[in-house]
Short mmCIF file of C-alpha atoms and ligand atoms in Angstrom, two decimals:
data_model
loop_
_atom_site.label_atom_id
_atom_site.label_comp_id
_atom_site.label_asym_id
_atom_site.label_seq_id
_atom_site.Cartn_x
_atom_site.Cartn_y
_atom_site.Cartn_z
CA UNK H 10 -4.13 -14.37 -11.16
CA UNK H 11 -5.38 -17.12 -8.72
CA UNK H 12 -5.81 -20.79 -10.25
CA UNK H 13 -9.76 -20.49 -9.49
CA UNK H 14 -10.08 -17.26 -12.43
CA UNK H 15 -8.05 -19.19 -14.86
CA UNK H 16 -10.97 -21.37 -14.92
CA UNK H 17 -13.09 -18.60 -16.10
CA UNK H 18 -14.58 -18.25 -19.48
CA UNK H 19 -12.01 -16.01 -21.78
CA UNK H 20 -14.36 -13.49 -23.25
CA UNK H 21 -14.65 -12.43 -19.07
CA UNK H 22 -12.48 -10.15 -17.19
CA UNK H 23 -9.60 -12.20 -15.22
CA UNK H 24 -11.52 -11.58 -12.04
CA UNK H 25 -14.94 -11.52 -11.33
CA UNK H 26 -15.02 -9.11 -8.05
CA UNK H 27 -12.45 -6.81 -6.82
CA UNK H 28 -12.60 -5.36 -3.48
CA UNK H 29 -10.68 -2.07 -3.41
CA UNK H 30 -10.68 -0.27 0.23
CA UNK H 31 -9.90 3.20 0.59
CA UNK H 32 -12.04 3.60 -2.57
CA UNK H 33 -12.56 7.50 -1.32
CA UNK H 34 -8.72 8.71 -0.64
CA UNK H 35 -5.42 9.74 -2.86
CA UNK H 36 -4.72 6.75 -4.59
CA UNK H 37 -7.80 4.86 -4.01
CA UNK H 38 -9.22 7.14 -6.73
CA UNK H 39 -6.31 6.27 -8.70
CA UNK H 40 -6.75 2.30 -8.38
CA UNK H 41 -10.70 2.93 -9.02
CA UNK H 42 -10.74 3.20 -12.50
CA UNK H 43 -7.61 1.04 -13.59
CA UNK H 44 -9.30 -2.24 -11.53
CA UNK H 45 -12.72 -2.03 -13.29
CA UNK H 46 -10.42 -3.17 -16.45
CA UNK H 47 -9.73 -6.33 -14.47
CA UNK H 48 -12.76 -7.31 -13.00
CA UNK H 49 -16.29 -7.81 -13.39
CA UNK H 50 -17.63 -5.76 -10.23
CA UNK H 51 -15.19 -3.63 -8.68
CA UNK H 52 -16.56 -3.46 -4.77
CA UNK H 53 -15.48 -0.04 -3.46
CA UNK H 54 -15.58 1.05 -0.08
CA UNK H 55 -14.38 3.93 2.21
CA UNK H 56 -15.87 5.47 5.41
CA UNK H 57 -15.72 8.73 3.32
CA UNK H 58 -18.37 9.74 0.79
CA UNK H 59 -17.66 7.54 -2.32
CA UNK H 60 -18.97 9.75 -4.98
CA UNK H 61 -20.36 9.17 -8.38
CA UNK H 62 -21.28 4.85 -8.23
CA UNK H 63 -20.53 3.37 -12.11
CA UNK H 64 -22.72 0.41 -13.21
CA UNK H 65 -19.80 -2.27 -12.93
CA UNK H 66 -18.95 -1.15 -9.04
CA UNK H 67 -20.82 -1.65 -5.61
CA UNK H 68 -20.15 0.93 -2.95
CA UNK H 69 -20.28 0.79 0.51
CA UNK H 70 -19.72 2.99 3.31
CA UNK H 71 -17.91 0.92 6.36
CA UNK H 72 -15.79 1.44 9.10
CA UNK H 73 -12.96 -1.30 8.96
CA UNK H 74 -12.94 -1.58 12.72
CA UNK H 75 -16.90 -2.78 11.95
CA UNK H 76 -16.13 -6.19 12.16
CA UNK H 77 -19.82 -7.46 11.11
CA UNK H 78 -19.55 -4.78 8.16
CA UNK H 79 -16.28 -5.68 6.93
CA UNK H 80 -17.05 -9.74 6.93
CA UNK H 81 -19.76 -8.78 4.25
CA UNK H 82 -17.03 -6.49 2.48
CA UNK H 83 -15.21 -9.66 1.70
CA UNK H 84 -18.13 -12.07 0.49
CA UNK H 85 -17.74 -13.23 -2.99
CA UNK H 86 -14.32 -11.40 -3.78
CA UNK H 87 -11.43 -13.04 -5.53
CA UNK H 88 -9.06 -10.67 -4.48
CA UNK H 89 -9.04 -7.55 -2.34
CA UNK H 90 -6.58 -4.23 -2.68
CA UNK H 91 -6.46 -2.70 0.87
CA UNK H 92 -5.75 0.94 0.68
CA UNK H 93 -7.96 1.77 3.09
CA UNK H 94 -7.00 2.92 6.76
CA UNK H 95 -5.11 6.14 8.61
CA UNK H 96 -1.85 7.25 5.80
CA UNK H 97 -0.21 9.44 7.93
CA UNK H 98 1.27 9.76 11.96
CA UNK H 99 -1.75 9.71 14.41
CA UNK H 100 -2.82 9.59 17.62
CA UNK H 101 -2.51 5.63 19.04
CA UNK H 102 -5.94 5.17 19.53
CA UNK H 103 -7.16 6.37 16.01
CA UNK H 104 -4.56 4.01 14.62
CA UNK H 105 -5.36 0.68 16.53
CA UNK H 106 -9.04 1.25 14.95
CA UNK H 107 -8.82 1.73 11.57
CA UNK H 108 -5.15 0.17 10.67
CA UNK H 109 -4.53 -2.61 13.70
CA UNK H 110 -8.17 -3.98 14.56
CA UNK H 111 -9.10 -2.72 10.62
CA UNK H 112 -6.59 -4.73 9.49
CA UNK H 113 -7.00 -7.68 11.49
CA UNK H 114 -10.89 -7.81 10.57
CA UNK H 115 -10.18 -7.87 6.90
CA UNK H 116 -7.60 -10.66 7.01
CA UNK H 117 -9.92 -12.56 9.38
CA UNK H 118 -12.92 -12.15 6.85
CA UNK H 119 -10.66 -12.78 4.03
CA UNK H 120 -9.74 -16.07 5.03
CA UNK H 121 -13.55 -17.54 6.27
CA UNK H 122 -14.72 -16.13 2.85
CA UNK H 123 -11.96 -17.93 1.04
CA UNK H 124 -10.12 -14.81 -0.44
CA UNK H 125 -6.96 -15.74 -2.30
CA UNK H 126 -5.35 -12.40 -2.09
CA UNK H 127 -4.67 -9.29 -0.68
CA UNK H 128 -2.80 -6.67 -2.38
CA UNK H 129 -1.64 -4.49 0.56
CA UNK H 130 -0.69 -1.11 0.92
CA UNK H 131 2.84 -1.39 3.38
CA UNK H 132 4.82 2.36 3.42
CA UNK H 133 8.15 2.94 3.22
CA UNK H 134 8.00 4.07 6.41
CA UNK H 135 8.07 0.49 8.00
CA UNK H 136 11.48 0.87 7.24
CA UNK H 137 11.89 4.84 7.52
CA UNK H 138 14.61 4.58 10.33
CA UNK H 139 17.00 3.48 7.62
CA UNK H 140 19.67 5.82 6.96
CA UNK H 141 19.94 7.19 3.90
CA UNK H 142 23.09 6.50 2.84
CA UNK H 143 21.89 2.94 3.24
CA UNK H 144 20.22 0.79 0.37
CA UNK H 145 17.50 -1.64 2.16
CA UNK H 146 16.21 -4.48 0.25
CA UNK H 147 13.08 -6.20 0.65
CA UNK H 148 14.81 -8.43 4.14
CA UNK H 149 16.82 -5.58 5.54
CA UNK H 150 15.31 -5.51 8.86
CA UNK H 151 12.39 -3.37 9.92
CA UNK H 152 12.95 -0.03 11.69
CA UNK H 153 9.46 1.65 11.87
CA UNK H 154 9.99 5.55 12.18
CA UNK H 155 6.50 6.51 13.52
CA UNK H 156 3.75 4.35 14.80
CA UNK H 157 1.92 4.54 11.93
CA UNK H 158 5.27 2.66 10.71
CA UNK H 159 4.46 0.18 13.58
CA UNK H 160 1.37 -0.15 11.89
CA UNK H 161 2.63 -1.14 8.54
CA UNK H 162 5.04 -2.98 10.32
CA UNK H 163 1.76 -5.19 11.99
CA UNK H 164 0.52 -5.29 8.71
CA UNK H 165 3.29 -7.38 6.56
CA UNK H 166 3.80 -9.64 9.59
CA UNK H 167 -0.18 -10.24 10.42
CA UNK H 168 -0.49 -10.91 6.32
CA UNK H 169 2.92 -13.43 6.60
CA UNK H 170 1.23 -15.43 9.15
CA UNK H 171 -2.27 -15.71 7.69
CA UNK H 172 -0.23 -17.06 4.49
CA UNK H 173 1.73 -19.47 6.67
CA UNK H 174 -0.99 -20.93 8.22
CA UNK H 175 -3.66 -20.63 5.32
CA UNK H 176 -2.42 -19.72 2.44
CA UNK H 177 -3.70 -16.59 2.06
CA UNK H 178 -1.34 -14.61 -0.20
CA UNK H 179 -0.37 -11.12 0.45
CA UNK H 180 2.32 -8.53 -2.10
CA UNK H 181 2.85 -5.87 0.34
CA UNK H 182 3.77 -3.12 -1.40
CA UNK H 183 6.30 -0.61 0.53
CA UNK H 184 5.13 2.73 -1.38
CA UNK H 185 7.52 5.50 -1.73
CA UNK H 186 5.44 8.84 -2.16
CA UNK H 187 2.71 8.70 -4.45
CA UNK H 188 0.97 11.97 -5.21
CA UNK H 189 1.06 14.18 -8.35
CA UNK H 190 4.21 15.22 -8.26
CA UNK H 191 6.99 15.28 -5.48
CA UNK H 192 6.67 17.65 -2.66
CA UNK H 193 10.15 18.25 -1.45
CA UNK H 194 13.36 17.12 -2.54
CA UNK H 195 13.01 14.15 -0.35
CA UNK H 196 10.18 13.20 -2.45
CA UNK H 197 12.71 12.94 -5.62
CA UNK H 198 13.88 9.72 -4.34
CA UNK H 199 10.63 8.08 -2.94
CA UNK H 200 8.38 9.22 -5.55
CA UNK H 201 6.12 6.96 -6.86
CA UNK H 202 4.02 8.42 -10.24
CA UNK H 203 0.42 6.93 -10.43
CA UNK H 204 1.24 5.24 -13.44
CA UNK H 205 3.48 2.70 -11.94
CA UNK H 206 1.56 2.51 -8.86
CA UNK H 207 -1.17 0.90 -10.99
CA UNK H 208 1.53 -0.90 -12.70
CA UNK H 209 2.65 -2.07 -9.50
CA UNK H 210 -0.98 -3.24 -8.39
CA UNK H 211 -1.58 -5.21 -11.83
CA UNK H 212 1.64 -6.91 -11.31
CA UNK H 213 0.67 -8.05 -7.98
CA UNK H 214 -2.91 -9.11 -8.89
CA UNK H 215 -1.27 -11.52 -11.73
CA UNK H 216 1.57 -13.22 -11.18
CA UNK H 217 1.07 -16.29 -10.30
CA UNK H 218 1.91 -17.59 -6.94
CA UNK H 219 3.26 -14.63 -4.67
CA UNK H 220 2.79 -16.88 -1.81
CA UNK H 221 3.94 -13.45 0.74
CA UNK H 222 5.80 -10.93 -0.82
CA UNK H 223 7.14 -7.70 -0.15
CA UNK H 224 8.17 -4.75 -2.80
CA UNK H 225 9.03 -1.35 -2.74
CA UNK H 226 6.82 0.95 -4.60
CA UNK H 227 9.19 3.70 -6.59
CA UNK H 228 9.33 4.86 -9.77
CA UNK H 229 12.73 4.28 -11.31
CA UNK H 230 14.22 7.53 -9.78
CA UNK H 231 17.84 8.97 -10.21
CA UNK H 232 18.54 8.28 -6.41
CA UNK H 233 17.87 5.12 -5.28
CA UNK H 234 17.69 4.17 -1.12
CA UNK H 235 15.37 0.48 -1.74
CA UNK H 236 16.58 -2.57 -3.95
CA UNK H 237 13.97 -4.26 -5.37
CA UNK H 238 16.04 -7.63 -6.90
CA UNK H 239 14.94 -10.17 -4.86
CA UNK H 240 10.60 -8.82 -5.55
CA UNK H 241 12.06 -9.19 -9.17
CA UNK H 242 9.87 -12.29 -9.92
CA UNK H 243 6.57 -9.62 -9.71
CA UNK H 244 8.09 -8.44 -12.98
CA UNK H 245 7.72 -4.67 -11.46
CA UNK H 246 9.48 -2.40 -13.68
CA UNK H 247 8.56 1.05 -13.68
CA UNK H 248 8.22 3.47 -16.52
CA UNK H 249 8.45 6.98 -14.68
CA UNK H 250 11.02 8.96 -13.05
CA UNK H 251 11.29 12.30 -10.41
CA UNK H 252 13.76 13.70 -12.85
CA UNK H 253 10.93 15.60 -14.79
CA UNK H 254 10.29 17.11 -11.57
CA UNK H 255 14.26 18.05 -9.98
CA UNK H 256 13.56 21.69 -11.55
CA UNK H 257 10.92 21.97 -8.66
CA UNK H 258 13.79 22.12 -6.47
CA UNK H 259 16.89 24.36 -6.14
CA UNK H 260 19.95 22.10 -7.71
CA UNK H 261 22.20 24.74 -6.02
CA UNK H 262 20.39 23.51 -2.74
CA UNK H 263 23.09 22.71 0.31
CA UNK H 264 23.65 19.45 0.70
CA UNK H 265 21.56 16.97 2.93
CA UNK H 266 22.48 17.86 6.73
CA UNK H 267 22.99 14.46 8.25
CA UNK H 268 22.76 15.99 12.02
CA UNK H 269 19.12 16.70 10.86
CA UNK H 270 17.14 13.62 11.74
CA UNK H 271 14.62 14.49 9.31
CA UNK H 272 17.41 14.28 6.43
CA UNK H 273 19.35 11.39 8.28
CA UNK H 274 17.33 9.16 7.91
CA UNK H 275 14.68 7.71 4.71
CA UNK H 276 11.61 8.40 6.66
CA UNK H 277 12.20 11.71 6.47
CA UNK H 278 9.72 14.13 8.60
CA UNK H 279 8.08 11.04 9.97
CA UNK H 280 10.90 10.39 12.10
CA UNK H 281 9.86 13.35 14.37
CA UNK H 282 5.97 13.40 13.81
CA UNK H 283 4.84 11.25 16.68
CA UNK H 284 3.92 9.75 19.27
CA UNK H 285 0.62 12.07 18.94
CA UNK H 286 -1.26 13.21 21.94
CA UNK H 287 -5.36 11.61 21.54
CA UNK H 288 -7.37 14.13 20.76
CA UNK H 289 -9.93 15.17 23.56
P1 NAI E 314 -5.57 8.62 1.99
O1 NAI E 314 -5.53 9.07 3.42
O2 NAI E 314 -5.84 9.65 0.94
O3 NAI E 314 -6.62 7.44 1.82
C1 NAI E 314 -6.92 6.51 2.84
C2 NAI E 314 -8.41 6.26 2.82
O4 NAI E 314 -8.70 5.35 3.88
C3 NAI E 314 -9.21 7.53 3.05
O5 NAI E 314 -10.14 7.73 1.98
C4 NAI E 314 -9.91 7.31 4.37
O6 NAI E 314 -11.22 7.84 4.42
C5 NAI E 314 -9.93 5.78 4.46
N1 NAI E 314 -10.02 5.34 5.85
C6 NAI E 314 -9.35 5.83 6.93
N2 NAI E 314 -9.77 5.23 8.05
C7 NAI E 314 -10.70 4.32 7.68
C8 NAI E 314 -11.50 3.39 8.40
N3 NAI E 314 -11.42 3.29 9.73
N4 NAI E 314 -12.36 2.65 7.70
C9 NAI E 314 -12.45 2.75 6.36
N5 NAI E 314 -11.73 3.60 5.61
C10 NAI E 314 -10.86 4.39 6.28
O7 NAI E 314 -4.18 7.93 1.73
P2 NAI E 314 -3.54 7.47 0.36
O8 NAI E 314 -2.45 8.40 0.04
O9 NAI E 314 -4.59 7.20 -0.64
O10 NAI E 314 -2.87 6.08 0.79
C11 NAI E 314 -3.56 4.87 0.64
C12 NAI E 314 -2.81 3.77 1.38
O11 NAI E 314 -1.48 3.72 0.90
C13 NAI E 314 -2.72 3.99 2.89
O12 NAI E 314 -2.81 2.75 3.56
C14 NAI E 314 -1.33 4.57 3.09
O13 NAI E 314 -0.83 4.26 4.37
C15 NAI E 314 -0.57 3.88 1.98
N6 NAI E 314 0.58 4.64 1.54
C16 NAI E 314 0.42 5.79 0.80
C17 NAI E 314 1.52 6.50 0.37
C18 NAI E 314 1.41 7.70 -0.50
O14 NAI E 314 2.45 8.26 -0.86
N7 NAI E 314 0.22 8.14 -0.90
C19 NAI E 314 2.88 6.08 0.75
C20 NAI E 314 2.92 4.88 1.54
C21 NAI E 314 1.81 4.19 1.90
C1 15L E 315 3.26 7.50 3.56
O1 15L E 315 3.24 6.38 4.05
C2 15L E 315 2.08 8.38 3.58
O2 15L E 315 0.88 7.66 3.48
C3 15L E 315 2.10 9.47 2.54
O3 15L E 315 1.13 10.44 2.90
C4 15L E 315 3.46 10.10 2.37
O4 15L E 315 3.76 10.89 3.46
C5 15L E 315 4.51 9.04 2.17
O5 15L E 315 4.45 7.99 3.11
C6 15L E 315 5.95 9.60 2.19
O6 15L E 315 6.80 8.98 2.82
O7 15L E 315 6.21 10.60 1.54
#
């Protein structure tokens, strides 16, 4: 929680508007709910249809690479959770819109309207060139496997310098693979359940004083390739598991073939996915 909502009234919510982008997609729907507990007005916003508007929320349809549009995203929010932007390997050009110039238009409005933080959604796959015998912590260095992993990779260092030179505090949050349920056995070590995705949101909305911070977002699977102990202070701790899911997959399965890049390395299929031809 930022000093200036400590200074509200008790009988209110801790913050009195949320902005949550990506309102529209996967987990966007997810956060939807859980943030109207938190705040006020919960602004949501997508360039996708936004559905069904509740009386506590105020939708609106932008582009993030609308630079006028996103400015008046940000007026009068305490905080903003940025799930907004392309989730997957793309062509370049689709990703400089929506998660490079997107990006950089939201931090940029953040800071004139005096934001105090962003809660931003990083991937694992800033760091997917990690092998996976290898446990990376929140400095092991960054080795983007796609470049939508450059673009994550843009993300926690545009967010590090608009804290160093204005304070604008950022928990970047390195998410695993958060869907219903794992996809592939690959997903039994990166899986990340909704539950402690929200978890892992609230945590990053309250503590105090995150300055910039980086965690990895998985649920407290049986295999482990990310250390969270030095993001301990976020007081992360996560409640799930992919263990109720391993029957998904055969357990008699061969082992992983590390001359396979796609099962070398954490990123898994990313590692091949791109660079993507523009679409004509
Ligand atoms: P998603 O693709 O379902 O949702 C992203 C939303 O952003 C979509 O609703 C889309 O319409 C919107 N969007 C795309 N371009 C936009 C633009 N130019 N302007 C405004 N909105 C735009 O993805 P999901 O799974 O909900 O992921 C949310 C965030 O979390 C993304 O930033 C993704 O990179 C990140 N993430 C997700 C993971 C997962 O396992 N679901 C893993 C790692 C990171
Ligand atoms: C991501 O960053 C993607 O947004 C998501 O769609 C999944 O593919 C996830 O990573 C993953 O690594 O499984």
């Amino acid at each position: 929680m930022t000093d200036s909502n400590l200074e509200r009234p008790a009988a209110q919510k801790p913050f009195r508007r949320l902005l949550l982008t990506g309102a529209a997609g996967n987990l966007g729907q997810q956060l939807r709910g859980a943030l109207a507990a938190w705040a006020d007005i919960v602004r949501v916003t997508d360039i996708a249809p936004l559905g069904d508007v509740a009386e506590h929320e105020e939708a609106s349809i932008v582009d993030l690479a609308d630079e006028q549009a996103v400015h008046a995203l940000l007026e009068g929010v305490d905080a903003a959770v940025h799930f907004g932007g392309i989730s997957v390997e793309a062509p370049f050009e689709d990703l400089l819109e929506a998660n490079i110039r997107g990006l950089y238009n939201l931090y940029a409005a953040a800071q004139k309207q005096g934001v105090k933080r962003i809660v931003y959604a990083s991937s694992n796959h800033a760091v997917g060139f990690h092998p996976v015998t290898s446990v990376v912590d929140i400095d092991a260095p960054l080795r983007p496997d796609s470049l939508y992993g450059v673009t994550k990779c843009f993300g926690e260092s545009l967010s590090r310098y608009y804290f160093d030179r204005f304070g604008l505090e950022t928990v970047c949050l390195r998410i695993g693979s958060s869907f219903e349920q794992p996809k592939n056995p690959r997903m039994l070590v990166t899986y990340l359940s909704f539950r402690d995705l929200i978890e892992l949101v609230r945590c990053s909305l309250f503590t105090n004083r995150v300055g910039h911070a980086i965690v990895y977002g998985v649920s407290d699977n049986r295999t482990k390739w990310v250390d969270n102990t030095k993001a301990a202070f976020l007081g992360f701790r996560p409640q799930d598991s992919s263990v109720e899911f391993e029957h998904l997959f055969p357990v008699n399965a061969p082992s992983a073939d590390l001359d396979d890049p796609t099962q070398r390395f954490q990123g898994g299929p990313f590692v091949l996915a791109g660079p993507m031809e523009p679409k004509r």
